[in-house]
mmCIF file of C-alpha atoms in Angstrom:
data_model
loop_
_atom_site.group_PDB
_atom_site.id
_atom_site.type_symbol
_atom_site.label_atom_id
_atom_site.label_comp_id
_atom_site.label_asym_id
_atom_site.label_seq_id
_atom_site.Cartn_x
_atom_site.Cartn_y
_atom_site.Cartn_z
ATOM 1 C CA UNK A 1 162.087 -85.633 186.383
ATOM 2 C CA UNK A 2 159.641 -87.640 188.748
ATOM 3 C CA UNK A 3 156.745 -89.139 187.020
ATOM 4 C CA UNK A 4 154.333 -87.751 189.326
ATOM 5 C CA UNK A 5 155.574 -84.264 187.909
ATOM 6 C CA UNK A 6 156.083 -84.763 184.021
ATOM 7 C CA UNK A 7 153.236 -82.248 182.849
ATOM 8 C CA UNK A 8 152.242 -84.236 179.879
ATOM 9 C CA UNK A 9 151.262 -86.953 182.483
ATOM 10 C CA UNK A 10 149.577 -85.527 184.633
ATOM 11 C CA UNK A 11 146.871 -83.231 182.020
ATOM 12 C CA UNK A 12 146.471 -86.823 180.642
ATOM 13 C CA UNK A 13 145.969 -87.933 184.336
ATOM 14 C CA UNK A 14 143.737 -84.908 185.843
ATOM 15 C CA UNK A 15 141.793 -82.200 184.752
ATOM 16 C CA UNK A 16 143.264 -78.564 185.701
ATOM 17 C CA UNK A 17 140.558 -78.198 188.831
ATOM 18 C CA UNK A 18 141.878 -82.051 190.007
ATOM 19 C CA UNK A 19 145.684 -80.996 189.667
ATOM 20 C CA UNK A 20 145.003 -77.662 191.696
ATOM 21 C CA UNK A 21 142.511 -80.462 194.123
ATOM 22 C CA UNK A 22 145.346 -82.667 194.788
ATOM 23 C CA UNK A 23 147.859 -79.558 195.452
ATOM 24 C CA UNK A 24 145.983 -78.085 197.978
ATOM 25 C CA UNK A 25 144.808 -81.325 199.726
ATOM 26 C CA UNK A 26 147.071 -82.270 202.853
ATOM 27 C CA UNK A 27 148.678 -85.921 202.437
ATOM 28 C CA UNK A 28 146.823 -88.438 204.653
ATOM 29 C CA UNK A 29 144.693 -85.603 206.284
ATOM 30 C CA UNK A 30 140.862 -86.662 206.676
ATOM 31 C CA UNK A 31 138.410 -84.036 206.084
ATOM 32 C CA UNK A 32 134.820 -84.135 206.537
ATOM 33 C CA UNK A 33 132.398 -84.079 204.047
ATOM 34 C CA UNK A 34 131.181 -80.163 205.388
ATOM 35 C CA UNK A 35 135.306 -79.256 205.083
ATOM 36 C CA UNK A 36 135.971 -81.365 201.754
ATOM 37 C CA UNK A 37 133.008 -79.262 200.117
ATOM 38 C CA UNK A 38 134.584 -76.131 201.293
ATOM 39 C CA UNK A 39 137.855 -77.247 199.428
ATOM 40 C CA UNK A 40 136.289 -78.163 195.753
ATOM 41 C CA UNK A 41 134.268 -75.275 196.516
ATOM 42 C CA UNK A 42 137.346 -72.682 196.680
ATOM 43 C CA UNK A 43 138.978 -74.851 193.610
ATOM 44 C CA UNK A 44 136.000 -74.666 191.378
ATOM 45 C CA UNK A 45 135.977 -70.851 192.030
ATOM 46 C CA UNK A 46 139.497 -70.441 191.744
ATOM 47 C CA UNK A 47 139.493 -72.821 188.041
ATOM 48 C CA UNK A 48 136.173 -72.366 187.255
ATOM 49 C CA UNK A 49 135.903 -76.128 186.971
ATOM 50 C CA UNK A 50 132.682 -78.209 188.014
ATOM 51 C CA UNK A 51 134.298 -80.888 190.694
ATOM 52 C CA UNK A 52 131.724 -82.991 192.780
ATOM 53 C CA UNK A 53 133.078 -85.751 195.045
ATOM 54 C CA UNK A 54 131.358 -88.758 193.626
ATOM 55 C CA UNK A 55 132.875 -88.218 190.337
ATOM 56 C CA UNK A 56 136.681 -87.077 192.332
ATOM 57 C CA UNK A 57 136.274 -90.784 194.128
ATOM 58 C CA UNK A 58 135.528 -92.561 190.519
ATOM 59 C CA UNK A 59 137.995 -91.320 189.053
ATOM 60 C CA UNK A 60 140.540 -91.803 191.955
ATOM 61 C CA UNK A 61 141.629 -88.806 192.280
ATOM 62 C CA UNK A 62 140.275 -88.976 195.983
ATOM 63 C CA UNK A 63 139.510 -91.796 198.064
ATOM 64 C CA UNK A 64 137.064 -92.561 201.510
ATOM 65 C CA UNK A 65 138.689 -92.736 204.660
ATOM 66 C CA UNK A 66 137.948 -96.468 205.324
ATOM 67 C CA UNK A 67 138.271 -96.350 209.220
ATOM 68 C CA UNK A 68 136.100 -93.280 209.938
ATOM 69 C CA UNK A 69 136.798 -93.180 213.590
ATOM 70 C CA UNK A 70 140.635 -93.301 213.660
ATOM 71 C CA UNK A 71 140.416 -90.452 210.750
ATOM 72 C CA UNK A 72 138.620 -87.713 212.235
ATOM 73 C CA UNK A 73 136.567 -89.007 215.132
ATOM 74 C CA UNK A 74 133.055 -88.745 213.501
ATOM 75 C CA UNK A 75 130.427 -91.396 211.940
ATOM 76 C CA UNK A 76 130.078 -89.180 209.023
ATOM 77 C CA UNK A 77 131.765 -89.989 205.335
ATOM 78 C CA UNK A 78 135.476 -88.698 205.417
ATOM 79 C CA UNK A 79 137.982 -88.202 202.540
ATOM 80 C CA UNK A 80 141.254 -88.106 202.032
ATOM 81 C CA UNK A 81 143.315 -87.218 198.838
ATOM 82 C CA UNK A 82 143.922 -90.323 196.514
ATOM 83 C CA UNK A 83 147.494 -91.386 195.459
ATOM 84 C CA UNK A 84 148.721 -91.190 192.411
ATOM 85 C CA UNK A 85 149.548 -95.056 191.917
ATOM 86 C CA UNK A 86 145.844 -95.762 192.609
ATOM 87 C CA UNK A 87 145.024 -92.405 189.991
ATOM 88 C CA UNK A 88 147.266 -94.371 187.626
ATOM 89 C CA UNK A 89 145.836 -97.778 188.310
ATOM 90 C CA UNK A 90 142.658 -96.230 187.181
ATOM 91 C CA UNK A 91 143.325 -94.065 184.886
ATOM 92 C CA UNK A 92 145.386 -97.210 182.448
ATOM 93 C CA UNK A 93 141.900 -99.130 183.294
ATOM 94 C CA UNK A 94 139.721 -96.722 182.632
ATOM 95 C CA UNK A 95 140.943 -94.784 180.487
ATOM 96 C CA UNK A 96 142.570 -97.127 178.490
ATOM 97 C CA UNK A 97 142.531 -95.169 174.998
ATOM 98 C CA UNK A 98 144.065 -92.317 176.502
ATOM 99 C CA UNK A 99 146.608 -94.206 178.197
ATOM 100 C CA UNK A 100 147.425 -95.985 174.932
ATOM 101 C CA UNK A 101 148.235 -92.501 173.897
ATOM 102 C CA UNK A 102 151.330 -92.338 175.995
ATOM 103 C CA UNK A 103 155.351 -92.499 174.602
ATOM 104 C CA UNK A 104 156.232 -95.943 175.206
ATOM 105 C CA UNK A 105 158.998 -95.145 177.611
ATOM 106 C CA UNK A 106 156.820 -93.211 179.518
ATOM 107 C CA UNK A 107 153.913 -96.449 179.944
ATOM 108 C CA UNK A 108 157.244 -98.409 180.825
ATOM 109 C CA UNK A 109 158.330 -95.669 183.382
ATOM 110 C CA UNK A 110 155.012 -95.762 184.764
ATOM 111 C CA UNK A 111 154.397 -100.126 184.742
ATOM 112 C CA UNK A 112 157.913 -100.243 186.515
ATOM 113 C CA UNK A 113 157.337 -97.961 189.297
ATOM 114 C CA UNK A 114 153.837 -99.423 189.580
ATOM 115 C CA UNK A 115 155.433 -103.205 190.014
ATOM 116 C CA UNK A 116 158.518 -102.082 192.084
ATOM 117 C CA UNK A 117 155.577 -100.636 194.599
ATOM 118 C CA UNK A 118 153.998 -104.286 194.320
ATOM 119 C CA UNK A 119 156.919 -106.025 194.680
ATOM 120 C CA UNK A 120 157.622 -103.968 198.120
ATOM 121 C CA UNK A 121 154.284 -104.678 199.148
ATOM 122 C CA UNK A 122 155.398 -108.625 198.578
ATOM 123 C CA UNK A 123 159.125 -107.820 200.409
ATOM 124 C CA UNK A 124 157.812 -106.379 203.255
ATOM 125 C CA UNK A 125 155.509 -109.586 203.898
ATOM 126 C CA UNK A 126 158.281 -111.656 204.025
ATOM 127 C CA UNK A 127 156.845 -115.162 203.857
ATOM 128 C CA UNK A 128 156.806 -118.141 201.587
ATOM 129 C CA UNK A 129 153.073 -117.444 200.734
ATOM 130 C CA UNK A 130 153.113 -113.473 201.263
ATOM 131 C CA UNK A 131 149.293 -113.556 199.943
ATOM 132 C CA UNK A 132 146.594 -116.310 199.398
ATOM 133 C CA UNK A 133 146.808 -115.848 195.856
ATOM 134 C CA UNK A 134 146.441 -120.315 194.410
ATOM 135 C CA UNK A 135 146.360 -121.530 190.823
ATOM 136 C CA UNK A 136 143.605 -123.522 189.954
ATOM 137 C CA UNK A 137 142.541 -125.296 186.787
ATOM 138 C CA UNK A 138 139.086 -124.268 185.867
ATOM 139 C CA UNK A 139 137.025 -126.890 187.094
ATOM 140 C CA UNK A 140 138.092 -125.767 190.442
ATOM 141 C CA UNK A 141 137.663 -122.039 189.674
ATOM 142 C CA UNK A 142 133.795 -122.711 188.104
ATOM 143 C CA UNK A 143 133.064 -124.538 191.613
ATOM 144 C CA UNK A 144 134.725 -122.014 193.780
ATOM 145 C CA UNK A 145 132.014 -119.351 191.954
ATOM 146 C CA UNK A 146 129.037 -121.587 192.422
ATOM 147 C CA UNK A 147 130.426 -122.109 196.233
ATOM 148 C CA UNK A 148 130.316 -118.207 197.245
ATOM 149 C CA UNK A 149 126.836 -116.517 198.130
ATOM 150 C CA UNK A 150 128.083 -112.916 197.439
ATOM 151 C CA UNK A 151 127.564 -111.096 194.348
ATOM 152 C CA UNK A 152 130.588 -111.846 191.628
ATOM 153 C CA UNK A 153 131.873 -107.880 189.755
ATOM 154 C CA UNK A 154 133.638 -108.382 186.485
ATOM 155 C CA UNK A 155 136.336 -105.331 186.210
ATOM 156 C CA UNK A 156 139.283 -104.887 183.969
ATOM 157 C CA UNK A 157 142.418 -106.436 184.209
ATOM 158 C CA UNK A 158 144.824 -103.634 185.798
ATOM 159 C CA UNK A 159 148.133 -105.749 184.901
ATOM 160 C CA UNK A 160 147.165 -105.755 181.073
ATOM 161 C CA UNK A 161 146.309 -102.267 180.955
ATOM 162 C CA UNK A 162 149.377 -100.847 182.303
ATOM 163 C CA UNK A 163 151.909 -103.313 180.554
ATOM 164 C CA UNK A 164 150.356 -103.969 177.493
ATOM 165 C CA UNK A 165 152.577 -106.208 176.532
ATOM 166 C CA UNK A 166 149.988 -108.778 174.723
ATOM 167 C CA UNK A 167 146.684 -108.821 173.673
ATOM 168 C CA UNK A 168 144.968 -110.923 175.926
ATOM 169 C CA UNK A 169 141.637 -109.477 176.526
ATOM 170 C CA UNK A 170 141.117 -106.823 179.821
ATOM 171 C CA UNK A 171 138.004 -107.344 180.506
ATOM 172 C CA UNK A 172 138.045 -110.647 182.388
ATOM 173 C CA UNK A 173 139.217 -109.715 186.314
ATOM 174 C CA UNK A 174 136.165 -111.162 188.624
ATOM 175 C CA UNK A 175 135.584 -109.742 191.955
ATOM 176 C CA UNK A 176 134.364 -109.559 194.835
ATOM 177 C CA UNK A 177 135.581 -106.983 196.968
ATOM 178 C CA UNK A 178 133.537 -104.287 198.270
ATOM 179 C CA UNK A 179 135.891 -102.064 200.588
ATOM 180 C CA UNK A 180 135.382 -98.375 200.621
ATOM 181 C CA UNK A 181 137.939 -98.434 197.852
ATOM 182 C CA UNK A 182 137.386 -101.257 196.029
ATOM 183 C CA UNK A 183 136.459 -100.809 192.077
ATOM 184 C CA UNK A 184 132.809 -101.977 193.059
ATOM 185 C CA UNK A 185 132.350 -98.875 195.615
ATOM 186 C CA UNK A 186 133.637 -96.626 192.828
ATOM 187 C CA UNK A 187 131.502 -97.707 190.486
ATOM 188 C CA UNK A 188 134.323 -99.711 187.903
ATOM 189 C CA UNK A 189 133.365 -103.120 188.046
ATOM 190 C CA UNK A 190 129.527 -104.028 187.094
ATOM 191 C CA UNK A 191 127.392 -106.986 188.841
ATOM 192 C CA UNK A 192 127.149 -110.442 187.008
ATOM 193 C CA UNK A 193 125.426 -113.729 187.648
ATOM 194 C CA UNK A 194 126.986 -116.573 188.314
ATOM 195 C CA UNK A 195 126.194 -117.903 185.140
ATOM 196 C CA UNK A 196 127.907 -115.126 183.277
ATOM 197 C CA UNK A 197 130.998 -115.477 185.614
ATOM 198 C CA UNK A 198 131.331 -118.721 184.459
ATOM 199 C CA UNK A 199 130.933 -117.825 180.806
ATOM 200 C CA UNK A 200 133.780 -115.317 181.610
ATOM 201 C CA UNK A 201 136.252 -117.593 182.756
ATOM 202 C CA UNK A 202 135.545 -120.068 180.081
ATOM 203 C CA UNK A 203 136.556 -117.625 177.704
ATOM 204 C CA UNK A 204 139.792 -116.842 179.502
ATOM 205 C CA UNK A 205 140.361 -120.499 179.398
ATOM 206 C CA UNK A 206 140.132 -120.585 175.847
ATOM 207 C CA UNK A 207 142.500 -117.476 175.385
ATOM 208 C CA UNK A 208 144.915 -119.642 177.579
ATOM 209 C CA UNK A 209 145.103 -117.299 180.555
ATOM 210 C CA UNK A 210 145.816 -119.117 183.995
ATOM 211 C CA UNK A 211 143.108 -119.005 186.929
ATOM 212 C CA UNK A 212 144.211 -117.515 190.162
ATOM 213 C CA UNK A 213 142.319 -117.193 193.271
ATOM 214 C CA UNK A 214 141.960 -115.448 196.411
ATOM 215 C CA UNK A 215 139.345 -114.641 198.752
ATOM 216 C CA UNK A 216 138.516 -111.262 196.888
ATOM 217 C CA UNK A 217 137.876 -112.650 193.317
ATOM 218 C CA UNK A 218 139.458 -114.540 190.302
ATOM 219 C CA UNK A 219 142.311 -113.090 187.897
ATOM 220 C CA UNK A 220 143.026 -114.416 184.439
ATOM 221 C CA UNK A 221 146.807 -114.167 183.956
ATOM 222 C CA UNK A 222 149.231 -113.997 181.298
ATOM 223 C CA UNK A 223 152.632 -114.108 182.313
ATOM 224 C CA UNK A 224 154.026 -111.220 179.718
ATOM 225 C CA UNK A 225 152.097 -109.043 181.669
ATOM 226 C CA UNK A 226 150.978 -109.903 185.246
ATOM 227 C CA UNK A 227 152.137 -108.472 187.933
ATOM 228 C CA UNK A 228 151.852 -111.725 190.476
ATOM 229 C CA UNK A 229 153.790 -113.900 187.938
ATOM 230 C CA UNK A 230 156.194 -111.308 187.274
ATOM 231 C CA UNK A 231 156.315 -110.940 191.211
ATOM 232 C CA UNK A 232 156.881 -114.756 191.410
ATOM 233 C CA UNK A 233 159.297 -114.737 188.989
ATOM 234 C CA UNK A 234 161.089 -111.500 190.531
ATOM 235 C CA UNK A 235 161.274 -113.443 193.915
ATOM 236 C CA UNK A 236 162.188 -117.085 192.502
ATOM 237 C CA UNK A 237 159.051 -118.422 193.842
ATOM 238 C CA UNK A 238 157.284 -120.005 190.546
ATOM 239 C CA UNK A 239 155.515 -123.347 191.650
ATOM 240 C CA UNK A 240 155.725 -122.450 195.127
ATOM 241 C CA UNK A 241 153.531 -118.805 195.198
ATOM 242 C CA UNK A 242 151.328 -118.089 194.027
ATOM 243 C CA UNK A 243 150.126 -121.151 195.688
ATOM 244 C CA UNK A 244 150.539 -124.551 193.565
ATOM 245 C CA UNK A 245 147.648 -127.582 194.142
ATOM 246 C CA UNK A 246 148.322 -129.406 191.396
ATOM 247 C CA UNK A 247 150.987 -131.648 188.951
ATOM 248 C CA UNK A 248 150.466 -133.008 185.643
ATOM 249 C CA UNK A 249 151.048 -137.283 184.974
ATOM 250 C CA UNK A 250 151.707 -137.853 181.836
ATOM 251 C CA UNK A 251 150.619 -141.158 180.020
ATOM 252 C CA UNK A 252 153.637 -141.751 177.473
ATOM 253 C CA UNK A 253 151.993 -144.856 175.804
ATOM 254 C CA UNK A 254 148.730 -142.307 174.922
ATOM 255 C CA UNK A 255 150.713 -139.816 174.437
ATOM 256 C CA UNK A 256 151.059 -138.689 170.275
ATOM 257 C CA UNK A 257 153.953 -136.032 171.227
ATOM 258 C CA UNK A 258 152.096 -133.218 168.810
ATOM 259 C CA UNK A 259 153.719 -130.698 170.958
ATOM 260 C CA UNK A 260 150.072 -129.152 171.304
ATOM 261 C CA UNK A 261 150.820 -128.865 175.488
ATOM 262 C CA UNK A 262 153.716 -127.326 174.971
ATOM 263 C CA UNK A 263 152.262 -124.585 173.073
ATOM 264 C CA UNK A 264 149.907 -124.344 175.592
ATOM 265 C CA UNK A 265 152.007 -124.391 178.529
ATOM 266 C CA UNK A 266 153.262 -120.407 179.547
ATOM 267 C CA UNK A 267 156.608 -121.871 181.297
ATOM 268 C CA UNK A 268 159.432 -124.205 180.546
ATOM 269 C CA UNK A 269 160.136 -126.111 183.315
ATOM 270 C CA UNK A 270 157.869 -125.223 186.295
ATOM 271 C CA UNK A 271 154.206 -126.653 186.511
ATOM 272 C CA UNK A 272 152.326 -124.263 188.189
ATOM 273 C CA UNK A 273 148.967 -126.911 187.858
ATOM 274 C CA UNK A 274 146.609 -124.488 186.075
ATOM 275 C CA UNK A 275 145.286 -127.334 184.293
ATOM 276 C CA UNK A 276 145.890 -125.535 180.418
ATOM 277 C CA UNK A 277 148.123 -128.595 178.971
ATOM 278 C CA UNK A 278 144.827 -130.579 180.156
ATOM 279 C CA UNK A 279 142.226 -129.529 178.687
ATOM 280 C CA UNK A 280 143.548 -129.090 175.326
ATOM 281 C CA UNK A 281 145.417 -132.667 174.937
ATOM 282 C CA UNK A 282 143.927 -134.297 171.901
ATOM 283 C CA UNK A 283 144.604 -138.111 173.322
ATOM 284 C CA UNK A 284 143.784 -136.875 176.918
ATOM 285 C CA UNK A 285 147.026 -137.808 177.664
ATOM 286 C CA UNK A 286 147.561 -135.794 180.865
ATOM 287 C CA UNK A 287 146.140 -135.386 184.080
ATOM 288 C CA UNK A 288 146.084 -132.971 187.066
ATOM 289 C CA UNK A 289 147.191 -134.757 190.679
ATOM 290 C CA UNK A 290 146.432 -132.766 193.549
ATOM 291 C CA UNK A 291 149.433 -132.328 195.999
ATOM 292 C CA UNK A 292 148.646 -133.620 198.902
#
């Protein structure tokens, strides 16, 4: 049976009035707010089920049509029904508890098909660097916060909650994306200082989780659970992409071999130059070396 039909998914998933929503919504059709009102109007009648559209688009079970225009021709708000990958993104985020709940087959069923869909995403790029995704050891990540004038969102980690495959804290994703979609529009991801964004990726550092970057915000990875280094690893590109500024140097005459960096260190024999053997070398025996 499809996942997107096994029934104790989906009343985990949606509420009865969402499940009937999302049947009678068209696939990529647009409708206006005046015509989307008429819908959850006929389904709360129908269920007798309170449904409002803010609380449909927080929960993902509907999303906002992000290019107004090319959807229905009109400057007003459009919607269109959500997918079920980005219902399940949030819903293993969100609703994390409830999620837990799930047969551990089924939470495997459901992180697969989530990372196959990724790791299409990634195929149909087709390039050496399919996103700007870069390591960075946390000096470099503390400085690229302090160098951005927007406002910095601290969200859950998506990766964690749908694997679960450690316990690496969730609540350390910064970002700072505000598309019509985006976790900040749909009220999942709260404003922070820069100060406290800081704070938050020192604490990552100490858990050991590896800094990654792009223009949107600033992940904390494991690699038991993370869908870009289980991408990288999928598509042989570890210490190529995600994108790799760094190598270690190691000074063998300071160097104690207590074994602490490799303890440290998530891979065998790649450096990916996130800096974590470094900062925890009791004779500061290493160093970081930017490629050139």
């Amino acid at each position: 049976m499809m996942l997107q039909q096994n029934s104790m998914l989906l009343c985990k998933m949606y509420t009865p009035a969402e499940r009937r929503l999302t049947e009678v919504l068209e696939p990529e059709r647009s409708y206006s707010r005046s015509e989307f009102e008429a819908v959850i109007e006929a389904v709360r009648s129908e269920t007798g089920e309170t449904l409002s559209a803010d609380n449909l688009f927080h929960r993902g079970v509907i999303d906002l049509c992000e290019s107004t225009r090319e959807c229905d021709g009109s400057e007003d708000q459009s919607y269109q029904r959500g997918t079920f990958l980005r219902r399940l993104d949030i819903f293993a985020t969100e609703e994390y508890d409830v999620y837990s709940e799930l047969p551990g087959d089924l939470k495997k069923a459901l992180d697969d098909m989530y990372f196959d869909d990724y790791l299409s995403w990634l195929q149909t790029l087709d390039d050496e660097l399919p996103t700007e995704d870069e390591v960075l050891p946390v000096e470099d990540v503390l400085a690229f916060i302090d160098g951005r004038d927007d406002t910095p969102y601290l969200a859950n980690c998506d990766c964690r909650s749908l694997k679960q495959a450690c316990d690496a804290p969730r609540n350390v994703c910064i970002t700072y994306r505000t598309a019509p979609n985006s976790y900040v529009r749909r009220g999942l991801a709260v404003p922070i200082t820069k100060e406290e964004a800081k704070a938050v990726v020192m604490r990552a550092e100490e858990e050991g989780l590896i800094h990654t970057v792009n223009p949107g915000g600033i992940c904390s990875c494991c690699t038991d659970c993370c869908y870009l280094f289980r991408a990288a690893e999928a598509r042989g590109s570890l210490g190529v992409w995600p994108k790799v500024n760094y190598k270690i140097e190691i000074d063998e005459e300071l160097c104690i071999d207590c074994g602490i960096c490799s303890e440290r260190c998530r891979f065998e024999d790649i450096c990916v130059g996130c800096g974590l053997c470094v900062s925890t070398c009791p004779m500061k025996a290493i160093k970081l070396v930017k490629i050139k």
